[in-house]
Coordinates of C-alpha atoms in Angstrom, one line a residue:
M572 CA -28.3 44.1 -66.7
G573 CA -29.8 43.4 -70.0
Q574 CA -33.6 42.0 -70.7
T575 CA -35.0 39.2 -69.0
V576 CA -35.3 35.9 -70.5
S577 CA -39.3 35.4 -71.7
T578 CA -38.7 30.9 -71.8
R579 CA -39.5 30.0 -67.8
D580 CA -39.2 26.6 -68.3
F581 CA -38.0 23.7 -70.9
E582 CA -40.3 22.8 -74.0
Y583 CA -41.5 19.4 -73.1
K584 CA -41.6 16.2 -75.7
Y585 CA -43.1 12.4 -75.2
D586 CA -41.8 10.8 -78.1
D587 CA -38.3 9.0 -78.4
E588 CA -35.1 11.0 -79.5
P589 CA -35.5 11.7 -83.3
H590 CA -32.2 10.4 -84.6
A591 CA -33.2 6.4 -84.3
T592 CA -36.0 6.9 -86.2
R593 CA -33.8 9.1 -88.6
R594 CA -31.0 6.7 -88.6
K595 CA -33.5 4.1 -89.8
E596 CA -35.4 5.9 -93.0
I597 CA -32.2 7.5 -94.3
L598 CA -30.4 4.0 -94.2
A599 CA -33.4 2.3 -95.7
K600 CA -33.0 4.8 -98.4
Y601 CA -29.5 5.1 -98.7
P602 CA -28.0 1.9 -97.5
Q603 CA -24.4 2.9 -98.8
I604 CA -24.2 5.2 -95.8
K605 CA -23.1 2.2 -93.8
E606 CA -19.6 2.1 -95.8
L607 CA -19.0 5.3 -94.1
F608 CA -18.8 3.6 -90.7
G609 CA -15.6 3.2 -88.8
A610 CA -12.6 4.9 -87.3
D611 CA -10.7 7.2 -89.1
P612 CA -7.4 6.4 -90.2
Y613 CA -5.1 9.5 -89.6
M614 CA -6.8 10.3 -86.1
K615 CA -4.1 8.4 -84.0
W616 CA -1.2 10.2 -85.8
L617 CA -3.0 13.2 -85.5
V618 CA -3.8 13.5 -81.8
P619 CA -0.1 13.0 -80.8
L620 CA 1.1 15.9 -83.0
I621 CA -1.3 18.4 -81.7
V622 CA -0.7 17.5 -78.1
T623 CA 3.1 17.4 -78.7
F624 CA 2.6 21.3 -80.3
Q625 CA 0.7 22.6 -77.6
L626 CA 3.4 21.6 -75.0
V627 CA 6.1 22.8 -76.6
T628 CA 4.5 26.2 -77.5
A629 CA 3.5 26.0 -73.4
Y630 CA 7.2 25.9 -72.7
Y631 CA 8.0 29.1 -74.5
I632 CA 4.5 31.0 -73.9
A633 CA 5.1 30.5 -70.4
Q634 CA 8.5 33.1 -70.3
L635 CA 6.0 35.9 -72.2
P636 CA 4.8 39.2 -70.0
G637 CA 1.3 37.9 -68.4
P638 CA -0.9 39.8 -70.9
V639 CA 0.7 38.3 -73.4
M640 CA 0.3 34.7 -72.0
F641 CA -3.5 35.3 -70.8
F642 CA -4.3 36.5 -74.5
L643 CA -2.5 33.3 -76.0
A644 CA -4.2 31.0 -73.4
W645 CA -7.5 32.3 -75.1
A646 CA -6.6 33.1 -78.8
L647 CA -4.3 29.9 -79.2
G648 CA -3.9 27.5 -75.5
G649 CA -8.2 27.7 -75.7
T650 CA -8.7 26.8 -79.1
I651 CA -5.7 23.7 -79.5
N652 CA -7.5 22.7 -76.2
H653 CA -11.0 22.5 -77.6
N654 CA -9.5 20.9 -80.7
L655 CA -8.4 18.3 -78.2
S656 CA -11.6 18.2 -76.1
L657 CA -13.6 17.4 -79.4
A658 CA -10.7 14.8 -80.1
M659 CA -11.8 12.8 -77.1
H660 CA -15.4 13.4 -78.1
E661 CA -14.6 11.0 -81.0
I662 CA -12.8 8.8 -79.2
S663 CA -15.7 8.2 -77.0
H664 CA -17.3 7.2 -79.9
N665 CA -14.0 4.5 -80.4
L666 CA -13.3 6.6 -83.8
A667 CA -9.8 6.5 -83.4
F668 CA -8.8 2.9 -83.2
G669 CA -12.0 1.3 -84.1
H670 CA -14.3 -1.0 -82.2
G671 CA -12.4 -3.9 -82.0
S672 CA -9.3 -1.6 -79.9
P673 CA -11.3 -0.6 -76.9
L674 CA -8.1 0.1 -74.6
M675 CA -6.6 1.9 -77.7
N676 CA -9.0 4.4 -77.9
R677 CA -9.0 4.8 -74.3
F678 CA -4.9 5.2 -74.5
I679 CA -5.2 7.9 -77.3
G680 CA -8.2 10.0 -75.0
F681 CA -5.2 10.0 -72.3
V682 CA -3.0 11.4 -74.7
A683 CA -5.3 13.9 -75.7
N684 CA -6.2 14.8 -72.3
I685 CA -2.9 15.5 -71.2
P686 CA -2.7 19.2 -72.1
L687 CA -6.5 19.8 -70.8
C688 CA -4.8 19.6 -67.6
V689 CA -8.0 18.5 -66.1
P690 CA -8.7 14.4 -66.0
S691 CA -11.9 13.8 -68.6
S692 CA -11.5 11.4 -71.3
I693 CA -12.9 8.3 -69.8
T694 CA -16.1 10.5 -67.2
F695 CA -16.7 12.6 -70.4
K696 CA -17.3 9.2 -72.2
K697 CA -19.5 7.2 -69.6
Y698 CA -21.8 10.4 -69.7
H699 CA -21.3 11.2 -73.7
L700 CA -22.8 7.7 -74.8
E701 CA -26.3 8.2 -73.0
H702 CA -26.6 11.6 -74.5
H703 CA -26.9 9.9 -77.9
R704 CA -29.4 7.4 -76.7
Y705 CA -31.6 9.2 -74.3
Q706 CA -31.1 12.9 -76.1
G707 CA -33.6 15.1 -74.1
D708 CA -34.1 12.5 -71.1
E709 CA -34.1 15.0 -67.6
K710 CA -32.1 12.5 -65.8
M711 CA -29.8 10.3 -68.2
D712 CA -29.2 13.7 -70.9
V713 CA -26.8 15.8 -68.6
D714 CA -26.1 18.1 -71.5
I715 CA -29.1 19.6 -70.3
P716 CA -29.1 22.7 -68.2
T717 CA -31.0 21.9 -64.5
H718 CA -33.8 24.1 -63.2
L719 CA -31.4 25.9 -61.1
E720 CA -29.6 27.3 -64.3
G721 CA -32.8 28.5 -65.6
Y722 CA -33.6 30.1 -62.5
L723 CA -30.1 32.0 -61.9
F724 CA -28.8 32.9 -65.5
Y725 CA -32.6 34.3 -66.4
N726 CA -31.1 38.2 -68.3
T727 CA -28.5 39.2 -70.9
F728 CA -25.6 40.0 -68.1
T729 CA -26.2 36.6 -65.9
K730 CA -26.4 34.4 -69.6
L731 CA -23.0 36.2 -70.3
I732 CA -21.6 34.9 -66.8
W733 CA -22.8 30.9 -67.7
V734 CA -21.4 31.0 -70.6
I735 CA -17.7 32.2 -69.1
L736 CA -19.0 29.4 -66.5
Q737 CA -19.8 26.8 -68.9
P738 CA -16.8 24.7 -67.9
L739 CA -17.5 24.6 -64.4
F740 CA -21.5 23.4 -65.1
Y741 CA -20.1 20.8 -67.7
T742 CA -17.9 19.3 -64.9
I743 CA -20.6 20.0 -61.7
R744 CA -23.7 19.4 -63.4
P745 CA -23.5 15.4 -64.0
M746 CA -22.5 14.9 -59.6
F747 CA -26.2 16.4 -59.0
V748 CA -28.4 15.4 -62.2
H749 CA -27.0 11.7 -62.8
P750 CA -23.9 10.9 -60.1
K751 CA -22.3 7.6 -60.8
P752 CA -19.2 5.7 -59.3
M753 CA -15.8 6.4 -60.4
E754 CA -13.9 3.9 -62.5
K755 CA -10.8 2.2 -62.4
L756 CA -9.9 3.9 -65.6
E757 CA -11.1 7.0 -64.5
M758 CA -9.0 6.8 -61.1
L759 CA -6.1 5.8 -64.0
N760 CA -7.1 8.8 -65.9
T761 CA -6.8 10.8 -63.1
V762 CA -3.0 9.5 -62.2
W763 CA -2.4 9.8 -65.7
T764 CA -3.3 13.7 -65.6
V765 CA -2.0 14.9 -62.2
G766 CA 1.4 13.1 -63.1
W767 CA 1.5 14.7 -66.3
N768 CA 0.6 17.8 -64.8
Y769 CA 3.5 17.2 -62.1
L770 CA 5.9 16.6 -64.9
I771 CA 5.2 19.8 -66.8
Y772 CA 5.8 21.7 -64.0
Q773 CA 9.1 20.0 -63.3
V774 CA 10.3 20.9 -67.0
A775 CA 8.5 23.6 -67.6
G776 CA 7.4 25.9 -64.3
G777 CA 4.1 26.8 -62.8
W778 CA 3.0 29.5 -65.9
A779 CA 3.5 26.5 -68.5
V780 CA 0.7 24.7 -66.5
A781 CA -1.0 27.7 -65.5
Y782 CA -1.4 28.3 -69.7
L783 CA -2.5 25.1 -70.5
L784 CA -5.2 25.3 -67.7
G785 CA -6.2 28.8 -68.8
G786 CA -6.7 27.2 -71.9
T787 CA -8.9 24.5 -71.2
L788 CA -10.7 27.4 -69.2
L789 CA -11.1 30.0 -71.7
G790 CA -11.4 27.9 -74.5
M791 CA -14.8 26.5 -73.4
G792 CA -16.5 29.8 -72.3
L793 CA -16.6 33.0 -74.1
H794 CA -14.5 31.9 -77.4
P795 CA -15.8 31.2 -80.9
M796 CA -15.0 27.0 -80.4
A797 CA -17.4 27.1 -77.5
G798 CA -20.5 27.9 -79.7
H799 CA -20.5 24.7 -80.4
F800 CA -22.2 23.9 -76.9
I801 CA -24.9 26.1 -77.7
S802 CA -25.4 25.6 -81.0
E803 CA -25.9 22.3 -81.1
H804 CA -29.5 22.0 -79.2
Y805 CA -31.0 25.0 -77.7
T806 CA -34.1 25.5 -79.5
F807 CA -33.4 28.7 -81.3
T808 CA -36.1 27.3 -83.7
K809 CA -39.2 25.9 -81.6
G810 CA -39.6 22.1 -82.1
Q811 CA -35.8 21.6 -83.8
E812 CA -34.0 20.0 -81.1
T813 CA -30.2 19.9 -83.0
Y814 CA -28.7 21.9 -85.4
S815 CA -25.7 21.7 -87.8
Y816 CA -23.2 24.0 -88.3
Y817 CA -21.1 24.4 -91.7
G818 CA -18.6 27.1 -90.9
P819 CA -14.9 27.2 -91.3
L820 CA -14.4 26.1 -87.9
N821 CA -15.3 22.9 -88.4
Y822 CA -11.9 22.4 -90.2
I823 CA -9.8 22.4 -86.7
A824 CA -13.0 21.0 -84.7
W825 CA -13.2 17.6 -86.2
N826 CA -16.3 18.5 -87.8
V827 CA -18.4 18.7 -84.5
G828 CA -20.6 20.9 -86.7
Y829 CA -22.1 18.2 -88.5
H830 CA -24.3 17.8 -85.4
N831 CA -27.4 16.3 -86.9
E832 CA -25.2 14.0 -89.4
H833 CA -23.6 12.9 -86.5
H834 CA -26.3 12.1 -84.1
D835 CA -28.0 10.0 -87.2
F836 CA -24.6 8.3 -87.2
P837 CA -22.7 8.2 -84.8
Y838 CA -20.2 5.6 -86.2
V839 CA -19.4 7.7 -88.9
S840 CA -16.1 9.4 -88.0
W841 CA -15.5 13.4 -88.4
S842 CA -13.6 13.0 -91.9
R843 CA -16.9 11.1 -93.4
L844 CA -19.7 13.5 -92.3
P845 CA -19.5 15.8 -94.6
K846 CA -20.3 12.9 -97.0
V847 CA -23.4 11.8 -95.1
R848 CA -25.0 15.1 -95.9
E849 CA -23.7 14.6 -99.7
I850 CA -25.4 11.3 -100.0
A851 CA -29.0 12.4 -98.0
P852 CA -29.2 16.0 -98.6
E853 CA -33.0 16.1 -98.5
Y854 CA -32.6 15.3 -94.8
Y855 CA -30.4 18.0 -94.2
Q856 CA -32.7 20.9 -95.3
M857 CA -33.3 22.6 -92.1
P858 CA -32.4 25.5 -89.9
H859 CA -28.1 25.7 -89.2
Y860 CA -25.7 28.0 -88.5
D861 CA -22.7 29.2 -90.5
S862 CA -20.9 31.2 -87.5
W863 CA -20.4 30.1 -84.1
S864 CA -20.1 33.5 -82.9
G865 CA -22.9 34.7 -83.9
V866 CA -24.7 31.8 -81.8
L867 CA -23.0 33.0 -79.0
Y868 CA -24.2 36.6 -79.5
K869 CA -28.3 35.6 -80.4
Y870 CA -27.8 33.4 -77.3
I871 CA -26.8 35.8 -74.6
T872 CA -28.9 39.2 -76.4
D873 CA -31.9 37.6 -77.4
P874 CA -34.6 37.6 -74.6
E875 CA -36.3 34.7 -76.2
L876 CA -33.3 32.5 -75.4
G877 CA -31.8 31.0 -72.2
P878 CA -30.7 27.9 -70.2
Y879 CA -34.2 26.5 -70.6
S880 CA -34.0 26.6 -74.2
R881 CA -33.9 23.1 -74.2
V882 CA -36.1 20.3 -75.3
R883 CA -36.7 17.6 -72.0
R884 CA -38.1 14.0 -72.2
G885 CA -39.6 11.9 -69.4
V886 CA -36.8 10.0 -66.8
A887 CA -35.1 6.6 -68.6
T888 CA -35.4 3.6 -66.3
T889 CA -32.8 2.1 -64.3
D890 CA -32.8 -0.9 -66.5
D891 CA -32.2 1.5 -69.5
A892 CA -29.2 3.2 -67.7
K893 CA -27.5 -0.3 -67.3
K894 CA -27.9 -1.6 -70.7
V895 CA -25.6 1.9 -71.9
E896 CA -23.4 0.9 -69.5

């Protein structure tokens, strides 16, 4: 079963989330960073190309023997679908068409959602923006595991299971921690995604749908790309609550590894995030990662790390929540 996790509660802080303060300080010193704000000019073209590639490959891979299809669902389908889920992350910040075209951003988010087979684009957006504004808040930030997760997944074996089941916890945790009524766009997102699932089933068969759905689940579990879930905010170093990753997978992950940079400046698109570090290097001389696979291995095997390895803050008010919405 492995060693038991020694951390039995969260690390509590009673200050504001750190990135708003950092943002003001960095901009005061380097105002030219504001020139990096805005949408990426290529994203609206890249996303449909990636979606088309994934759908075409699903048609052909679904005709392969089961073990081969399963491996490719993890290795290829999982990588591409995780790439598209990270595209939806960028799109949630309106970085495909800019803040002046919110509906076009929502539409391209729908497009990115097609191969994932699970409607998530709109739901992700409404929770993710609160994660930025209320990082660490025990109610508003549903990225933080629950006490139940900390209690149940307490040793090497159970942490491995928790990593494999990450898609499940990311899906159901908001329903219990901070439930919200379904929005009209969420309903439309659901109809859109289910409609595409049916169309794929009719054209390519049930195994193509299984390949795509399998890619979503496998790619968000025990997969190198999924290392970013843990690398971003789990306190491998006491007191530091956000970490960047500067390894090669950033090339296929929309630079989500530049996570301190992203939280400091969420309106800088993925293609310009490395420039933030170039302009203000002294603000990013802190512990970081070069391997997401290494992060997963250390998280699973290190007895000092577990679901409780996160910073928590007090509960935000209802009025605060309404401001974000």
